[in-house]
């Protein structure tokens, strides 16, 4: 069965510093991978997705992620954190139901705090 | 602009009550999902529907049921609410198609069972 592990339930950075949120997956087949963001009191919003094209994926709000098959990782980065980036971030892998329907398996989430 | 709406943002119910959570999407999507979100556990899939009147159990279906009578509406039902069902409930939808298809989420309903 596929699974997702997010290392670090809480990450704190200073404004302007590099953001690195870690995600490792296990999958027996080439995965499709996603990063979602959840701002306070809101639903989840897609940041970016990897679907076996380019290994470096660029998303919204300056975020990007690199798929590394050898490390089974899909870490999320942003060169310079902004206060508005404070949110919870979820990594997810796409899994196939029996019958061919897709579902997402989510990691536990990482809460990002950004300090002035 | 795509939109998934949920009937309530906050809900307080008593133990033993029957609870209905409603979700509506305006994108003509075939697939709809109900998740619960708990701290440290991420999102866990409760039920999934891939067509009107069709449903599949997710990872934690116990204590829940669902209804999909119309394509745009997917309801989650707690037959007899219990305190361990206090949680954030998120609805999502997606079109049918390749496995890479993303899901669109509603704003969530925070349910408290007392």
Coordinates of C-alpha atoms in Angstrom, one line a residue, chain A residues 32 34 36 38 41-44 46 49 51 88 90 94-98 101-104 106-109, chain B residues 9-10 31 33 35 37 40-43 45 48 50 57 59 90 94 98-103 105-107:
Chain A
X32 CA 1.6 11.0 -8.8
X34 CA 0.7 16.6 -4.7
X36 CA -1.7 21.1 -0.8
X38 CA -4.5 24.9 4.1
X41 CA -10.1 28.2 8.6
X42 CA -10.1 27.3 5.0
X43 CA -10.1 24.2 2.9
X44 CA -7.2 22.7 1.0
X46 CA -3.4 22.8 -4.6
X49 CA 1.6 18.4 -8.6
X51 CA 2.7 13.7 -12.9
X88 CA -0.5 23.9 7.1
X90 CA 0.0 18.5 3.2
X94 CA -2.4 9.4 -5.7
X95 CA -3.6 5.8 -5.2
X96 CA -5.9 3.8 -7.3
X97 CA -9.0 2.2 -5.9
X98 CA -10.0 -1.2 -7.1
X101 CA -10.8 5.3 -9.4
X102 CA -8.2 7.6 -7.9
X103 CA -8.0 8.6 -4.3
X104 CA -5.4 10.6 -2.4
X106 CA -2.3 12.3 2.7
X107 CA 0.6 12.8 5.0
X108 CA 0.0 14.1 8.6
X109 CA 0.8 17.7 7.6
Chain B
X9 CA -18.7 26.0 8.8
X10 CA -19.4 25.2 12.5
X31 CA -16.2 12.0 -8.1
X33 CA -15.1 12.6 -1.4
X35 CA -12.5 13.3 4.6
X37 CA -9.1 15.9 9.4
X40 CA -1.3 14.7 13.6
X41 CA -3.3 12.4 11.4
X42 CA -3.7 14.5 8.3
X43 CA -6.8 13.7 6.2
X45 CA -11.0 9.2 3.6
X48 CA -16.1 8.2 -1.9
X50 CA -17.9 8.0 -8.4
X57 CA -15.9 2.9 1.6
X59 CA -10.3 4.0 5.2
X90 CA -13.7 18.2 4.4
X94 CA -12.7 15.7 -8.9
X98 CA -6.4 9.9 -15.2
X99 CA -5.1 9.0 -11.8
X100 CA -3.3 12.4 -11.6
X101 CA -6.5 14.4 -11.5
X102 CA -6.4 16.8 -8.6
X103 CA -9.2 17.2 -6.0
X105 CA -11.8 21.1 -1.6
X106 CA -14.6 22.8 0.3
X107 CA -13.9 25.1 3.3

